[in-house]
Coordinates of C-alpha atoms in Angstrom, one line a residue:
M23 CA 118.6 153.4 118.0
A24 CA 115.1 153.8 119.4
E25 CA 112.3 154.8 117.1
Q26 CA 111.7 158.1 119.0
D27 CA 115.1 159.2 117.7
W28 CA 114.1 158.5 114.0
L29 CA 112.7 162.0 113.5
G30 CA 116.0 163.6 113.9
K31 CA 117.9 161.3 111.7
D32 CA 118.1 161.4 107.9
F33 CA 119.3 157.9 107.2
Y34 CA 119.1 158.3 103.4
A35 CA 121.4 161.3 103.6
V36 CA 123.8 159.3 105.9
L37 CA 124.2 156.6 103.2
G38 CA 124.2 159.2 100.4
V39 CA 121.2 157.6 98.5
S40 CA 117.8 158.9 97.4
K41 CA 114.5 158.1 99.2
D42 CA 113.6 155.7 96.4
A43 CA 116.8 153.8 96.4
D44 CA 116.4 150.1 96.1
D45 CA 118.0 147.5 98.4
K46 CA 120.9 147.0 95.9
E47 CA 121.8 150.7 96.0
I48 CA 121.5 150.9 99.7
S49 CA 123.7 147.8 100.2
K50 CA 126.3 149.1 97.7
A51 CA 126.4 152.5 99.4
F52 CA 126.8 150.9 102.9
R53 CA 129.7 148.7 101.9
K54 CA 131.6 151.5 100.3
L55 CA 131.2 153.7 103.4
A56 CA 131.9 150.9 105.8
R57 CA 135.2 150.1 104.2
K58 CA 136.1 153.8 104.3
Y59 CA 135.3 154.4 107.9
H60 CA 135.7 151.0 109.5
P61 CA 137.6 151.2 112.9
D62 CA 140.3 148.8 111.8
S63 CA 141.3 151.3 109.1
H64 CA 141.3 154.2 111.6
P65 CA 142.6 152.9 115.0
G66 CA 142.1 155.4 117.7
D67 CA 140.1 157.7 115.6
A68 CA 136.9 158.6 117.5
A69 CA 135.2 160.5 114.7
A70 CA 135.7 157.6 112.3
E71 CA 134.3 155.4 114.9
E72 CA 131.2 157.5 115.4
K73 CA 130.7 157.8 111.7
F74 CA 130.8 154.0 111.2
K75 CA 128.2 153.7 114.0
E76 CA 126.0 156.2 112.2
I77 CA 126.4 154.4 108.8
S78 CA 125.5 151.0 110.5
E79 CA 122.4 152.4 112.2
A80 CA 121.2 153.8 108.8
Y81 CA 121.8 150.6 107.0
E82 CA 120.2 148.5 109.8
V83 CA 117.0 150.5 109.4
L84 CA 116.9 150.9 105.5
S85 CA 117.9 147.4 104.7
N86 CA 115.0 146.0 106.7
K87 CA 111.7 146.3 104.7
S88 CA 109.5 146.6 107.7
E89 CA 111.8 149.0 109.6
R90 CA 112.2 151.1 106.5
Q91 CA 108.4 151.5 106.2
K92 CA 108.1 152.4 109.8
Y93 CA 110.9 154.9 109.4
D94 CA 109.4 156.5 106.3
A95 CA 106.0 156.8 107.9
I96 CA 107.3 158.3 111.2
R97 CA 109.6 160.8 109.2
S98 CA 106.5 161.7 107.2
F99 CA 104.4 162.4 110.3
G100 CA 107.2 164.4 111.9
A101 CA 107.7 166.4 108.7
G102 CA 104.0 167.2 108.8
G103 CA 104.0 168.3 112.4
A104 CA 104.3 172.0 111.8
R105 CA 101.3 172.0 109.3
F106 CA 99.3 169.9 111.7
A107 CA 99.8 172.4 114.6
G108 CA 98.0 175.2 112.6
G109 CA 94.9 173.1 112.1
S110 CA 91.8 173.0 114.3
G111 CA 91.3 169.6 116.0
A112 CA 91.7 166.4 114.0
G113 CA 90.5 167.5 110.7
G114 CA 93.8 168.3 109.3
Y115 CA 95.0 164.9 110.3
E116 CA 92.2 163.2 108.7
D117 CA 93.0 164.9 105.4
I118 CA 96.6 163.8 105.4
F119 CA 96.2 160.3 106.9
G120 CA 93.0 159.7 104.9
S121 CA 95.1 160.0 101.7
M122 CA 97.9 157.9 103.1
F123 CA 95.4 155.0 104.0
S124 CA 92.8 155.5 101.4
G125 CA 90.7 152.5 100.5
M126 CA 90.6 151.4 104.0
G127 CA 87.0 152.3 104.9
G128 CA 87.2 156.2 105.2
A129 CA 89.6 158.5 107.0
R130 CA 89.1 158.0 110.7
G131 CA 87.4 154.7 110.0
G132 CA 90.5 153.5 108.2
Y133 CA 93.3 154.7 110.3
S134 CA 91.8 154.9 113.8
Q135 CA 92.6 151.2 114.3
M136 CA 96.0 151.4 112.5
N137 CA 98.8 150.3 114.7
F138 CA 102.3 151.2 113.4
G139 CA 105.3 149.7 115.2
G140 CA 103.4 149.8 118.4
I141 CA 102.2 153.4 117.9
N142 CA 98.4 154.0 117.5
L143 CA 98.0 156.6 114.9
E144 CA 94.9 158.1 116.2
D145 CA 96.5 158.7 119.6
L146 CA 99.5 160.3 117.7
M147 CA 97.1 162.7 116.0
A148 CA 95.4 163.6 119.2
Q149 CA 98.6 164.0 120.9
A150 CA 100.0 166.5 118.3
S151 CA 96.8 168.6 118.6
G152 CA 97.1 168.8 122.4
A153 CA 93.9 166.7 123.1
G154 CA 95.4 163.2 122.9
A155 CA 95.1 160.4 125.3
Y156 CA 98.6 161.0 126.5
G157 CA 97.8 164.5 127.8
G158 CA 100.2 166.5 125.6
G159 CA 103.9 166.5 124.9
N160 CA 105.9 164.1 122.9
P161 CA 103.9 160.8 122.4
F162 CA 107.1 158.8 122.3
S163 CA 108.2 160.1 125.8
Q164 CA 104.9 159.3 127.6
P165 CA 104.2 156.1 129.4
R166 CA 101.6 153.9 127.6
R167 CA 98.2 153.4 128.9
S168 CA 96.9 149.8 129.6
G169 CA 95.2 148.4 126.5
F170 CA 97.5 149.9 123.9
S171 CA 100.0 147.8 121.9
Q172 CA 103.5 147.9 123.3
N173 CA 106.8 148.5 121.5
P174 CA 109.9 148.3 123.7
Y175 CA 112.5 150.6 122.5
E176 CA 115.6 148.4 122.8
P177 CA 119.0 149.5 121.7
Q178 CA 120.2 148.4 118.3
P179 CA 122.8 145.6 118.5
A180 CA 126.4 146.2 117.6
P181 CA 127.6 145.4 114.0
V182 CA 129.1 141.8 113.8
K183 CA 131.8 140.9 111.2
G184 CA 130.7 137.9 109.1
E185 CA 132.4 134.5 109.5
D186 CA 135.5 133.7 107.5
R187 CA 135.5 131.1 104.8
K188 CA 138.1 128.4 103.7
T189 CA 139.0 126.9 100.4
S190 CA 141.9 125.5 98.4
V191 CA 143.2 125.7 94.9
T192 CA 145.9 123.6 93.1
L193 CA 148.5 125.3 90.8
S194 CA 151.2 124.0 88.5
F195 CA 154.8 124.6 89.5
D196 CA 155.1 127.1 86.7
K197 CA 152.1 129.2 88.0
A198 CA 153.6 129.2 91.4
V199 CA 156.8 130.6 90.1
H200 CA 155.5 133.2 87.8
G201 CA 152.2 134.0 89.7
A202 CA 148.6 133.6 88.2
T203 CA 145.1 134.9 88.3
V204 CA 142.7 132.0 89.5
S205 CA 138.9 131.8 89.3
L206 CA 137.0 130.7 92.3
S207 CA 133.4 130.1 93.1
I208 CA 131.9 130.2 96.6
N209 CA 128.3 129.6 97.2
G210 CA 127.3 130.3 93.6
E211 CA 129.5 133.6 93.5
S212 CA 132.2 133.5 91.0
F213 CA 135.2 135.9 91.2
K214 CA 138.9 136.1 90.4
T215 CA 141.9 136.6 92.7
K216 CA 145.7 137.0 92.1
V217 CA 148.2 134.4 93.4
P218 CA 151.7 136.2 93.8
A219 CA 154.8 134.8 92.1
G220 CA 156.8 132.6 94.4
I221 CA 153.8 131.1 96.3
H222 CA 154.6 128.0 98.2
D223 CA 152.8 124.7 98.7
G224 CA 150.6 125.0 101.7
Q225 CA 150.7 128.8 101.9
K226 CA 147.6 130.7 102.6
I227 CA 146.2 133.8 101.0
R228 CA 143.6 136.1 102.6
V229 CA 141.0 137.5 100.2
H230 CA 139.1 140.4 101.8
G231 CA 135.5 140.7 101.9
K232 CA 134.7 137.3 100.4
G233 CA 133.5 135.5 103.5
K234 CA 130.0 135.3 104.9
P235 CA 127.9 138.5 105.3
G236 CA 128.0 140.3 108.6
Q237 CA 125.1 140.9 110.9
H238 CA 123.4 144.2 112.0
G239 CA 125.4 146.2 109.4
G240 CA 128.8 144.3 110.0
T241 CA 131.2 143.9 107.2
Y242 CA 131.8 140.7 105.3
G243 CA 134.2 138.1 106.6
D244 CA 137.4 137.1 104.6
L245 CA 138.2 134.1 102.5
Y246 CA 141.3 132.1 103.4
L247 CA 142.9 130.4 100.2
T248 CA 145.2 127.5 100.9
V249 CA 147.5 127.0 97.8
Q250 CA 148.7 123.5 96.8
V251 CA 151.6 123.4 94.3
K252 CA 152.4 120.5 92.1
K253 CA 155.8 119.2 92.0
D254 CA 158.3 119.8 89.1
P255 CA 160.6 117.0 87.9
V256 CA 163.7 119.1 87.9
F257 CA 163.3 122.2 90.1
S258 CA 162.1 123.0 93.6
M259 CA 161.6 126.2 95.5
D260 CA 163.2 127.5 98.7
G261 CA 161.9 131.0 99.3
A262 CA 162.7 132.9 96.2
D263 CA 165.4 130.6 95.3
L264 CA 165.1 127.7 92.7
I265 CA 167.1 124.6 93.4
R266 CA 168.3 122.1 90.7
A267 CA 170.3 119.0 91.1
V268 CA 173.0 118.6 88.5
P269 CA 175.0 115.5 87.9
V270 CA 178.8 115.7 87.6
T271 CA 181.6 113.1 87.1
V272 CA 184.3 112.1 89.6
A273 CA 187.0 114.0 87.7
E274 CA 184.8 117.2 87.6
A275 CA 184.1 117.0 91.4
A276 CA 187.7 116.2 92.3
L277 CA 189.5 118.6 89.8
G278 CA 186.9 121.3 89.5
G279 CA 186.2 123.4 86.4
K280 CA 183.3 125.1 84.7
I281 CA 180.1 123.6 83.4
T282 CA 176.9 124.9 81.5
V283 CA 173.4 124.4 82.9
L284 CA 170.0 125.7 82.0
D285 CA 168.1 127.8 84.5
Y286 CA 164.2 127.7 84.9
E287 CA 163.7 129.9 82.0
G288 CA 165.8 127.8 79.7
E289 CA 168.7 130.3 79.7
E290 CA 172.2 128.8 79.7
V291 CA 174.5 129.9 82.8
Q292 CA 178.0 129.1 83.6
V293 CA 178.7 127.3 86.9
K294 CA 182.2 127.0 88.4
I295 CA 182.7 123.9 90.3
P296 CA 185.2 124.1 93.2
A297 CA 187.9 121.4 93.2
G298 CA 187.2 118.7 95.8
S299 CA 183.3 119.1 95.6
T300 CA 181.1 116.2 96.7
T301 CA 177.6 115.3 96.3
G302 CA 175.6 117.9 98.1
T303 CA 177.8 120.7 97.3
Q304 CA 175.7 123.9 96.6
I305 CA 176.7 126.5 94.1
R306 CA 174.7 129.8 93.9
V307 CA 174.1 131.7 90.7
K308 CA 172.8 135.2 91.4
K309 CA 169.5 136.5 90.0
H310 CA 168.3 133.4 88.2
G311 CA 165.6 132.5 90.7
V312 CA 162.0 133.6 91.2
K313 CA 161.2 137.2 90.4
T314 CA 158.7 138.8 92.9
K315 CA 157.7 142.3 93.6
K316 CA 160.2 142.6 96.3
V317 CA 163.2 140.4 95.4
T318 CA 164.8 138.2 92.8
G319 CA 166.0 134.9 94.0
D320 CA 169.0 132.9 92.9
L321 CA 169.5 129.6 91.2
V322 CA 171.1 127.1 93.6
V323 CA 173.0 124.2 91.8
R324 CA 173.2 121.1 94.0
L325 CA 176.0 118.7 92.7
E326 CA 175.4 115.0 92.5
V327 CA 178.7 113.0 91.9
Q328 CA 178.0 110.1 89.8
V329 CA 180.0 106.9 88.7
P330 CA 179.4 104.5 85.9
A331 CA 177.2 101.6 86.7
T332 CA 179.6 99.2 85.1
L333 CA 183.3 99.6 84.8
S334 CA 185.8 98.5 82.1
R335 CA 189.1 96.8 82.8
E336 CA 190.9 100.0 82.1
Q337 CA 188.6 102.1 84.4
K338 CA 189.1 99.7 87.2
K339 CA 192.8 99.6 86.7
A340 CA 192.9 103.4 86.8
L341 CA 190.8 103.6 90.0
K342 CA 193.1 101.1 91.7
A343 CA 196.0 103.2 90.9
F344 CA 194.2 106.3 92.1
E345 CA 193.3 104.5 95.4
E346 CA 196.9 103.7 95.9
A347 CA 198.1 107.2 95.3
S348 CA 195.5 108.4 97.7
A349 CA 196.3 106.2 100.5
D350 CA 196.3 108.9 103.3
F351 CA 193.0 110.1 102.2
S352 CA 191.5 106.6 102.1
E353 CA 192.7 106.2 105.8
Q354 CA 191.0 109.3 106.8
I355 CA 187.7 108.1 105.3
V356 CA 188.1 104.8 107.1
Q357 CA 188.6 106.6 110.5
K358 CA 185.5 108.7 109.8
R359 CA 183.4 105.7 109.2
S360 CA 184.6 104.2 112.5
A361 CA 184.1 107.4 114.6

């Protein structure tokens, strides 16, 4: 926005702050309004987009110390224009500007050489009284004479969102299962964020507004948090399911039956083993997995058929008898190995 348009804009009212608001209050008000009217939250809403531009323009001026000083001075001059028009000559101006710039060597002697944002105040006063060097009319709309300082009225740059940041955090398996609140510190700023239950190793979480600051009134970037999960000696995760390997004997696998195992929370659950099971057979126990806001997973029991490391004479004799009684099955296994 060009400076000649400032007379018609009340940036303090746009941000909803008082004229003596400090930088912190101005920044807080802008961020609140920017989140409310950001185009990403109102796709296709022209009114919201226009409001966001208005908010960004106000913040661009009021957050910059020198721009804010220029804005306040120009607004003060504009507000006093009606009073100046009733005066005779430059005397009325001298009273006002003399008080504004007291201590600078007298009224005209102090401000006649003042140059504010490329606008000579003596010329502005003469212009408002109809006897200025510009020949009447709006001093902002007239071409400048040679020798006066120049101030190109360039359009304000568009708001640019801040860059995203990246970091990582390591969680225990238990915190990954149940969820956790983790403390983070980025460039000296400490804050906390929640990690949902059922988070997986390598999964990323986006934390809104914790990236680098934007430019020209743009919003803050986001923080992308990569979660690393430590391994558990017994359980592993697959989606919302918890997987546990459970050892069984040859007889249990061959004959089938019921066994008791502990789920992740230490609760005893009954597991029915189908007859003829082998290593790798999976049995699902409903609703004993990870509990998230949307679903509750299952406990998946994965069987591991085990045999004794050493066999007694009786065990060997029994196995040989079993082998002879299972000759057809043994032949099928041999054929599969040879396929």
